PDB file of C-alpha atoms in Angstrom:
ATOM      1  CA  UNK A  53       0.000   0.000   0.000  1.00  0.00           C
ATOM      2  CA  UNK A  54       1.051   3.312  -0.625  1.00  0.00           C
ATOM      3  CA  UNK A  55       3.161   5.248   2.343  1.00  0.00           C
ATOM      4  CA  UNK A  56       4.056   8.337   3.290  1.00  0.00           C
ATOM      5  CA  UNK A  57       6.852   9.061   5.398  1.00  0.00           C
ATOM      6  CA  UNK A  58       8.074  11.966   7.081  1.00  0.00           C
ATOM      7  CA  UNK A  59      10.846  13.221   9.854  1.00  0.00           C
ATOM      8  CA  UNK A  60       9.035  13.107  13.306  1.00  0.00           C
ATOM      9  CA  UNK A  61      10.661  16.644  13.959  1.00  0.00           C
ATOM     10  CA  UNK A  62      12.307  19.322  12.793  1.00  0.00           C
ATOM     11  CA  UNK A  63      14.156  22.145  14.672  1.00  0.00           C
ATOM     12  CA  UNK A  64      14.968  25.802  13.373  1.00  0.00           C
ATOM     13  CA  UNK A  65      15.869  29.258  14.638  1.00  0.00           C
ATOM     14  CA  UNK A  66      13.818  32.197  14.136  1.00  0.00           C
ATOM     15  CA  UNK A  67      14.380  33.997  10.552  1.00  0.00           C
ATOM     16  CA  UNK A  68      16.177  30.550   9.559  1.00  0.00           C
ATOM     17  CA  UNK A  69      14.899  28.122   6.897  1.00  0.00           C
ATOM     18  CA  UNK A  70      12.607  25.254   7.776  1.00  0.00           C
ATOM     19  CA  UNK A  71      12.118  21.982   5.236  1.00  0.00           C
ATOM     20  CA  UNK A  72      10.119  19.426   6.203  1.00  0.00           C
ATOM     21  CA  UNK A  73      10.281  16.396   4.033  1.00  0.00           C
ATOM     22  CA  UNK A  74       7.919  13.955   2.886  1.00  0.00           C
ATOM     23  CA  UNK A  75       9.056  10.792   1.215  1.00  0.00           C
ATOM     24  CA  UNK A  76       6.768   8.028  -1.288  1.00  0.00           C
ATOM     25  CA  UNK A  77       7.166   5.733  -3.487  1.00  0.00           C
ATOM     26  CA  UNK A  78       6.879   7.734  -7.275  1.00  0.00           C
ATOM     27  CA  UNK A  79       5.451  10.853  -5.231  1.00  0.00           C
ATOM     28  CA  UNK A  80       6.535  12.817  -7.820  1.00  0.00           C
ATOM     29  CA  UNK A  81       3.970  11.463 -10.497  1.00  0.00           C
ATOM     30  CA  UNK A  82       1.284  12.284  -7.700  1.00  0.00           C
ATOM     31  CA  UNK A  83       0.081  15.886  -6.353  1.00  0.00           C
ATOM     32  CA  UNK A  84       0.979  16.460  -2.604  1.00  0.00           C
ATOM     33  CA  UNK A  85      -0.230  18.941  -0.155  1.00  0.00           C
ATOM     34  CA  UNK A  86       0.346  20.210   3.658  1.00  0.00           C
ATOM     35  CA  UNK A  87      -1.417  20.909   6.233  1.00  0.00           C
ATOM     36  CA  UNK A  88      -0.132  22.926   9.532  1.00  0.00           C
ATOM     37  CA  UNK A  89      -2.098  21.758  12.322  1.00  0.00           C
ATOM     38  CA  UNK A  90      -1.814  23.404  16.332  1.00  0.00           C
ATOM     39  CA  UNK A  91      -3.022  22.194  19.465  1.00  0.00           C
ATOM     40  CA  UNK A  92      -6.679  21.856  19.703  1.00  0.00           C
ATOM     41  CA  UNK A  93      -6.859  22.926  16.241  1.00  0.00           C
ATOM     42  CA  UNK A  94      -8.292  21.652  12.540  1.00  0.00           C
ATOM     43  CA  UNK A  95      -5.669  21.159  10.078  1.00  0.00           C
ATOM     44  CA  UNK A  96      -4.969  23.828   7.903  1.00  0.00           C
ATOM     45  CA  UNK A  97      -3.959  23.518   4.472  1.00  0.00           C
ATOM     46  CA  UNK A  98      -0.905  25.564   3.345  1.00  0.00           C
ATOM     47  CA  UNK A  99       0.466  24.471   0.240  1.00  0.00           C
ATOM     48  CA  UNK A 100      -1.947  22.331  -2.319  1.00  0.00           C
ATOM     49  CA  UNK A 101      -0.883  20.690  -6.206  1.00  0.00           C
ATOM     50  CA  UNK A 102       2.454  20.606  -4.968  1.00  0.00           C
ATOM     51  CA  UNK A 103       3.183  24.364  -4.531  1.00  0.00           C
ATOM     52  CA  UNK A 104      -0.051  26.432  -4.638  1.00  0.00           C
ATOM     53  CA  UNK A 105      -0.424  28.181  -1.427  1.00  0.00           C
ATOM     54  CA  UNK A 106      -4.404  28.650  -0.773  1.00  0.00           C
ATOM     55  CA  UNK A 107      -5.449  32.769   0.208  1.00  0.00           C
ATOM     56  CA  UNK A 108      -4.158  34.099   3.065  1.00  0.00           C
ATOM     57  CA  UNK A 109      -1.533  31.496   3.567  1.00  0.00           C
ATOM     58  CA  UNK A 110       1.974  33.862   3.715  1.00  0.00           C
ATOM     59  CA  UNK A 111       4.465  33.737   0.997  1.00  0.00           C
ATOM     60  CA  UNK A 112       7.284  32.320   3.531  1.00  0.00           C
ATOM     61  CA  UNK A 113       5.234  28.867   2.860  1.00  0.00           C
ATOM     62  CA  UNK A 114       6.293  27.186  -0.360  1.00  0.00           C
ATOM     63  CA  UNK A 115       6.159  23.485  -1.574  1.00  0.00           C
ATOM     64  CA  UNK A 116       7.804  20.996  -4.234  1.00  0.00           C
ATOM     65  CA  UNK A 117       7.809  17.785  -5.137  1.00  0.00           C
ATOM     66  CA  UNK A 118      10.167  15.683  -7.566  1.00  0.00           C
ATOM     67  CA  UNK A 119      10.787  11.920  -7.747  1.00  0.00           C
ATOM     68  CA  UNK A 120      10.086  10.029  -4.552  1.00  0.00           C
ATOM     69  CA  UNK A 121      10.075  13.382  -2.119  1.00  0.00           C
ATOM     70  CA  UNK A 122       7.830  16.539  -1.801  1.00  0.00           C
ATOM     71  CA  UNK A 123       9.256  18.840   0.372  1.00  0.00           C
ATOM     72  CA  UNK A 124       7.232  22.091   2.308  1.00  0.00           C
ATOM     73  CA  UNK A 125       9.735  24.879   3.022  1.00  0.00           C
ATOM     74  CA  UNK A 126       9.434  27.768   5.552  1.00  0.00           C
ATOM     75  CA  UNK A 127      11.325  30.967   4.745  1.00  0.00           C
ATOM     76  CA  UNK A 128      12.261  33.179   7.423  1.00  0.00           C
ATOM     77  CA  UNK A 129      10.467  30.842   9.884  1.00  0.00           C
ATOM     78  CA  UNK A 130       8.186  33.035  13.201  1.00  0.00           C
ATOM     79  CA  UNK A 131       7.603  31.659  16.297  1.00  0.00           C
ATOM     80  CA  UNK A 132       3.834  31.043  15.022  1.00  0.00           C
ATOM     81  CA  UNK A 133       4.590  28.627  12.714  1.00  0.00           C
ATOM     82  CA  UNK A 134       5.666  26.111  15.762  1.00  0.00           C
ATOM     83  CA  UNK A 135       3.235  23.304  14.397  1.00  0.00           C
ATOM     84  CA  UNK A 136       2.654  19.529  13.383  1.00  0.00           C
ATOM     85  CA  UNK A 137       2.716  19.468   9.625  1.00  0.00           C
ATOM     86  CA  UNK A 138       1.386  16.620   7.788  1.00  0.00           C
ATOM     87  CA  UNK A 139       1.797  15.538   3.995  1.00  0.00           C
ATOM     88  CA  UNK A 140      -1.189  14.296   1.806  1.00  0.00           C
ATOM     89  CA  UNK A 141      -1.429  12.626  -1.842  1.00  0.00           C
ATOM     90  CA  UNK A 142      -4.008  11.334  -3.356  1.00  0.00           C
ATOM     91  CA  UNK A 143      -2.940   7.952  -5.241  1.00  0.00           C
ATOM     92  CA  UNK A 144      -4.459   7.184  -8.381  1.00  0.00           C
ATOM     93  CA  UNK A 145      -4.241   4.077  -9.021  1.00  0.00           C
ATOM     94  CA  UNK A 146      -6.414   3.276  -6.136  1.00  0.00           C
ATOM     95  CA  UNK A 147      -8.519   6.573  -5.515  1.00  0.00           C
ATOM     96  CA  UNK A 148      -7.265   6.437  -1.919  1.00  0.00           C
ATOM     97  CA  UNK A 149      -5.904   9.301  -0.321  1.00  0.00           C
ATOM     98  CA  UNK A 150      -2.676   8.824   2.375  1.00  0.00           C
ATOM     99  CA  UNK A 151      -1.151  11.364   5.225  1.00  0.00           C
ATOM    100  CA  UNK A 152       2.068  10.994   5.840  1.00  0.00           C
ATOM    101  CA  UNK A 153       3.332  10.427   9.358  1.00  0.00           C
ATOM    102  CA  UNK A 154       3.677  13.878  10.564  1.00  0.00           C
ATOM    103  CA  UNK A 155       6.561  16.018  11.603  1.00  0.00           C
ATOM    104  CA  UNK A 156       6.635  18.306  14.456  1.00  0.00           C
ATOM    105  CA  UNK A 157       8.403  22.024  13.546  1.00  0.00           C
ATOM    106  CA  UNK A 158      10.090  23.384  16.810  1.00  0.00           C
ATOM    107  CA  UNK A 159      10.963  27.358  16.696  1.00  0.00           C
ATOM    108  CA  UNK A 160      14.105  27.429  19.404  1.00  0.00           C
TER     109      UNK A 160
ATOM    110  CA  UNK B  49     -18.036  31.345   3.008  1.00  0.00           C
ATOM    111  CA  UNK B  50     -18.559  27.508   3.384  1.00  0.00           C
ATOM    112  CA  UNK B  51     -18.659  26.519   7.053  1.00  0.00           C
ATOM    113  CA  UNK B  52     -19.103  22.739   8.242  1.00  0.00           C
ATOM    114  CA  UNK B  53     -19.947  21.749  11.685  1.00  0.00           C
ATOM    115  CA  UNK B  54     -19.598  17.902  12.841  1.00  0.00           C
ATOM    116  CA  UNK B  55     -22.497  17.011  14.950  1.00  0.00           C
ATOM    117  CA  UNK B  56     -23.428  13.457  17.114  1.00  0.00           C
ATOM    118  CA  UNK B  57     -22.833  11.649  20.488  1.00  0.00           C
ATOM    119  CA  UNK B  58     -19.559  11.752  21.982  1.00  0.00           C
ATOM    120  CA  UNK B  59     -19.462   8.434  23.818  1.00  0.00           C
ATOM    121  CA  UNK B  60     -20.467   5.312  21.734  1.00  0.00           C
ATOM    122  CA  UNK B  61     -20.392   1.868  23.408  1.00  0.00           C
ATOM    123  CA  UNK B  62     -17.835  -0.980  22.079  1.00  0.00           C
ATOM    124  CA  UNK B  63     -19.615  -2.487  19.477  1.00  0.00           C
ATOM    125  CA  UNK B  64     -21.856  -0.425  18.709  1.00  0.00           C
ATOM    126  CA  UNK B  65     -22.734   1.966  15.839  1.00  0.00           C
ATOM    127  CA  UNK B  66     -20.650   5.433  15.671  1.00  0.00           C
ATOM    128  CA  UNK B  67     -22.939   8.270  13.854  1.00  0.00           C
ATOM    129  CA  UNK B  68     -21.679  11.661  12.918  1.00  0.00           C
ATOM    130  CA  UNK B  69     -23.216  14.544  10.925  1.00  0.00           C
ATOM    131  CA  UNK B  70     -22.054  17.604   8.677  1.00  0.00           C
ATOM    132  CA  UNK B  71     -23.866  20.059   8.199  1.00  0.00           C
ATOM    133  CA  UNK B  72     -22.541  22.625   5.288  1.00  0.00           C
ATOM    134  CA  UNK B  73     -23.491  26.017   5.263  1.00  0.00           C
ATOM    135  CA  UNK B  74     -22.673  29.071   2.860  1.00  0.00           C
ATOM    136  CA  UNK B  75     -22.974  26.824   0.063  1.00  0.00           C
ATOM    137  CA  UNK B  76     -24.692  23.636  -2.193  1.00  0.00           C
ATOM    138  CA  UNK B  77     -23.549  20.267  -1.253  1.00  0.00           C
ATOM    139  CA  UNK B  78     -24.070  19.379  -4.254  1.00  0.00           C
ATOM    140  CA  UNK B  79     -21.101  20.624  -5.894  1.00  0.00           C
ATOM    141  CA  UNK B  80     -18.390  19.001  -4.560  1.00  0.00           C
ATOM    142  CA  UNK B  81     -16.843  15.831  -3.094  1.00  0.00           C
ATOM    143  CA  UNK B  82     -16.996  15.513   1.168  1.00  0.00           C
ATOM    144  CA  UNK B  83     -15.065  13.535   3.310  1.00  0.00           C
ATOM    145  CA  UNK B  84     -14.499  12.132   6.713  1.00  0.00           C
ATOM    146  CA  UNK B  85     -11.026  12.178   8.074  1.00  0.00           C
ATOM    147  CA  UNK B  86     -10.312  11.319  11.849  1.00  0.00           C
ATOM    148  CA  UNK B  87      -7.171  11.667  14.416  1.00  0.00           C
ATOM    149  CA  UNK B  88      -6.500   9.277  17.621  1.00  0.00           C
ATOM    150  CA  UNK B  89      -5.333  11.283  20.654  1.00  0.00           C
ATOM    151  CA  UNK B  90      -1.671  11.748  19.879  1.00  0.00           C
ATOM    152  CA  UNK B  91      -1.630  10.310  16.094  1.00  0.00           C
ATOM    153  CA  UNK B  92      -1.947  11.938  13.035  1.00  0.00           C
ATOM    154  CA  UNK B  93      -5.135  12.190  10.841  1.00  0.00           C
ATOM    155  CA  UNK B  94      -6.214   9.020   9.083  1.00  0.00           C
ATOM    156  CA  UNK B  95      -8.615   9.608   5.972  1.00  0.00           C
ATOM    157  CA  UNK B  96     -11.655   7.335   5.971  1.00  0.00           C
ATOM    158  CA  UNK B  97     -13.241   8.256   2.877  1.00  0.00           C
ATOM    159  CA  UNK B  98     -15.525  10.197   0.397  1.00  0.00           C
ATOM    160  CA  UNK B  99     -18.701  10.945  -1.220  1.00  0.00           C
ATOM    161  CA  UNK B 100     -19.984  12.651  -4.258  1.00  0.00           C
ATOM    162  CA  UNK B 101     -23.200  14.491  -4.588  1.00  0.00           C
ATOM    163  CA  UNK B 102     -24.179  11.654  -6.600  1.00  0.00           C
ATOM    164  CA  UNK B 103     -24.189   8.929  -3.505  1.00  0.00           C
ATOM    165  CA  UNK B 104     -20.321   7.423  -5.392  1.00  0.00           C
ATOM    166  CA  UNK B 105     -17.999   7.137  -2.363  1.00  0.00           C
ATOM    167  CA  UNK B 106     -14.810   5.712  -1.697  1.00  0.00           C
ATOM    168  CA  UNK B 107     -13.666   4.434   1.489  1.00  0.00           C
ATOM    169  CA  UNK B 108     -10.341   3.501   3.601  1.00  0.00           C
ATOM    170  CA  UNK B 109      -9.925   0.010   2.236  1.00  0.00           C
ATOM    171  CA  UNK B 110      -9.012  -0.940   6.137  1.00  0.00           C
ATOM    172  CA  UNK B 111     -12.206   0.720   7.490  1.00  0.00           C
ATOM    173  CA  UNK B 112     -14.305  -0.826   3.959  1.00  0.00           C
ATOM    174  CA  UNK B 113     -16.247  -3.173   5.748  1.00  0.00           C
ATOM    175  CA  UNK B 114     -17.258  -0.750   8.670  1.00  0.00           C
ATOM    176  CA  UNK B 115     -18.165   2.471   7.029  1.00  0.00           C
ATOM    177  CA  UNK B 116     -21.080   3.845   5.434  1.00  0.00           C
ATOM    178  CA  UNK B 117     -20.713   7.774   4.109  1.00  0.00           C
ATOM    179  CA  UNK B 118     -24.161   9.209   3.127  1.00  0.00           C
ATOM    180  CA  UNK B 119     -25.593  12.689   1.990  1.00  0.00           C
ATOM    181  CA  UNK B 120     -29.110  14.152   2.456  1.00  0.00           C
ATOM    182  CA  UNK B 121     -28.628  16.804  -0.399  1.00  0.00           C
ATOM    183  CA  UNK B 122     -32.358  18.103   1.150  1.00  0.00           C
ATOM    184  CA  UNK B 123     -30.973  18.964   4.295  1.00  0.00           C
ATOM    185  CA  UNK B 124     -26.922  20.186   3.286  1.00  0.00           C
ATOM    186  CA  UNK B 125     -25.578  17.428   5.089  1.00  0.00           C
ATOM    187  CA  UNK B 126     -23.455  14.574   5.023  1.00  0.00           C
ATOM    188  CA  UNK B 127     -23.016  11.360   7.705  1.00  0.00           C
ATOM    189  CA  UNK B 128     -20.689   8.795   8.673  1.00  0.00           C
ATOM    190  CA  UNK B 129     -22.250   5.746  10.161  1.00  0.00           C
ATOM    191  CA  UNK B 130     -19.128   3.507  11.719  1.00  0.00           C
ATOM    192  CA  UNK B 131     -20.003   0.045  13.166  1.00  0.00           C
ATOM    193  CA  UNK B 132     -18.620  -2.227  15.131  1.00  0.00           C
ATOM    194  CA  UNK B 133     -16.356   0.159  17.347  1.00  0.00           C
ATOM    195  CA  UNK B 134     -13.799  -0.702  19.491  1.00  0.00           C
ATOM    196  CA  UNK B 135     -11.324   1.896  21.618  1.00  0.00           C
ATOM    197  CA  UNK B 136      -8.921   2.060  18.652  1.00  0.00           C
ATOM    198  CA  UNK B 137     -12.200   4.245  16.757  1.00  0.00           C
ATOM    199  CA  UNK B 138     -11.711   6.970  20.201  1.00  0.00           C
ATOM    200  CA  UNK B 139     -10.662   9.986  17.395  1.00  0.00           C
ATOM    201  CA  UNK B 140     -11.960  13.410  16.893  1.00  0.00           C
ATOM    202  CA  UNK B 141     -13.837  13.102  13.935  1.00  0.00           C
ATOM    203  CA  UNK B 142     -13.587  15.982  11.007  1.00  0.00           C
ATOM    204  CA  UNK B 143     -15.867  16.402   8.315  1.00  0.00           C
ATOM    205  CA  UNK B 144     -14.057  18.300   5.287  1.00  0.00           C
ATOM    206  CA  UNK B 145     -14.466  19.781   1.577  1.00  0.00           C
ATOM    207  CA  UNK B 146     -12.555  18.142  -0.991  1.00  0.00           C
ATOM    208  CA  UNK B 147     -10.781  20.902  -3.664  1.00  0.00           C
ATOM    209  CA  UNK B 148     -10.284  19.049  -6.630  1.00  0.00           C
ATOM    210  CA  UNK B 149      -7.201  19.699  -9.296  1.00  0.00           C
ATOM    211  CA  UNK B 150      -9.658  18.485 -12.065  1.00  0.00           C
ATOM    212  CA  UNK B 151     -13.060  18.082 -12.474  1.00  0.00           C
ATOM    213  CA  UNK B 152     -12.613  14.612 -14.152  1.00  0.00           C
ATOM    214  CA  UNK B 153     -10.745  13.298 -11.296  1.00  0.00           C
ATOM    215  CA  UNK B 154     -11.144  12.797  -7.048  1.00  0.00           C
ATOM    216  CA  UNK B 155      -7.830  14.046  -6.591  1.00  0.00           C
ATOM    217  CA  UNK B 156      -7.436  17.033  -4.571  1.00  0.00           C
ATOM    218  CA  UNK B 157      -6.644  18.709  -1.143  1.00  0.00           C
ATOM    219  CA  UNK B 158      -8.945  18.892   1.596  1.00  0.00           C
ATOM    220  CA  UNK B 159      -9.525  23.054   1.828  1.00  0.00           C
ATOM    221  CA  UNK B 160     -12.171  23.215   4.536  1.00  0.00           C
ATOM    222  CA  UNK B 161     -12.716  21.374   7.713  1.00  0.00           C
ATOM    223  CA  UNK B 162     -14.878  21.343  10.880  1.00  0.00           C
ATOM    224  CA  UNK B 163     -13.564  21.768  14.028  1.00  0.00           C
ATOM    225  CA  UNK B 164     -13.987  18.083  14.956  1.00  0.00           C
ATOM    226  CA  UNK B 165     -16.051  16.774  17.200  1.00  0.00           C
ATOM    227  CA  UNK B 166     -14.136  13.783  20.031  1.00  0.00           C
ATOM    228  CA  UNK B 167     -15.656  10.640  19.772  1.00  0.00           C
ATOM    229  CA  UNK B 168     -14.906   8.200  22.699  1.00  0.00           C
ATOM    230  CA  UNK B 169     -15.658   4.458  22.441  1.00  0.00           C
ATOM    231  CA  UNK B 170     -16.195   2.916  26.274  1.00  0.00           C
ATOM    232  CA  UNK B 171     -18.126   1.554  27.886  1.00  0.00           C
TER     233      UNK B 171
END
């Protein structure tokens, strides 16, 4: 079945870059999204189709996604963006859609 | 703006039936695809599936046998009926839109969700 895998957590200084990883099998063939989520909140979707960031999401939020690895970056990373960010693809050849593992971004 | 608010009990008895609600509001049901995704305590969020405004659907081949996604297009809602629970089906429950890249295909990114609504299983 198709996985998604990510890095449980990630650390970064403020104003530093943040890249959060997300690693499957021919991902790149496939569309991947993210979704920042914080305590006691719905996920919120922040980059879809690989790199379109929905309205309202800041520009420091951008996305990619080649081969077997889509990767969500943070520019200039704030103290607000101290979240659990999870990776989603829809796969095609079974109409299922998948989440990766989540990773947990830490602002020090 | 389209809102959706999960709705139903928040203690279900082992082996009994889970049911949830959606209710959308500020705009048709009808015109998109809606889905139920839900997150243990401490886990990530696990898709269970979908439903077109047509009654297709699609479900979390794991979950198949369990699951029954239906929509009242009368009433702007959508419901997840989940059977059979045990304490590994204790989740908040979210009920969310479904963007899709093409209008030929199910692919897509969930743009809208609920807040979620904690669903227990004990007895």
């Amino acid at each position: 079945s198709f996985e998604l895998t990510q890095p449980p957590s990630v650390s970064v200084s403020p104003g530093q870059t943040a890249s959060i990883t997300c690693s499957g099998d021919k991902l790149g063939n496939k569309y991947a999204c993210w979704y920042q989520q914080k305590p006691g909140q719905s996920p919120m979707l922040v980059i879809y189709q690989d790199y379109k960031r929905p309205s309202g999401i800041p520009e420091r939020f951008s996305g990619s996604n080649s081969g077997n690895t889509a990767t969500l970056t943070i520019s200039g990373t704030q103290a607000l963006d101290e979240a659990d960010y999870y990776c989603l693809a829809w796969d095609s050849s079974t109409a299922l859609y998948v989440f990766g593992t989540g990773t947990k971004v830490t602002v020090l | 703006q389209v809102q959706l608010q999960e709705s139903g009990p928040g203690l279900v008895k082992p082996s009994e039936t889970l049911s949830l609600t959606c209710t959308v509001s500020g705009g048709s049901i009808s015109s998109s695809y809606w889905s139920w995704i839900r997150q243990p305590p401490g886990k990530g969020p696990e898709w269970i599936g979908y439903i077109y405004n047509s009654g297709s659907t699609n479900y979390k081949p794991s979950l198949k046998s369990r699951v029954t996604i239906s929509v009242d297009t009368s009433k702007n809602q959508f419901s997840l009926k989940l059977s059979s629970v045990t304490a590994a089906d204790t989740a908040v429950y979210y009920c969310a839109r479904l963007l899709r890249y093409f209008d030929w295909s199910p692919g897509g990114a969930f743009d809208i969700w609920g807040q979620g609504t904690m669903v227990t299983v004990s007895s």
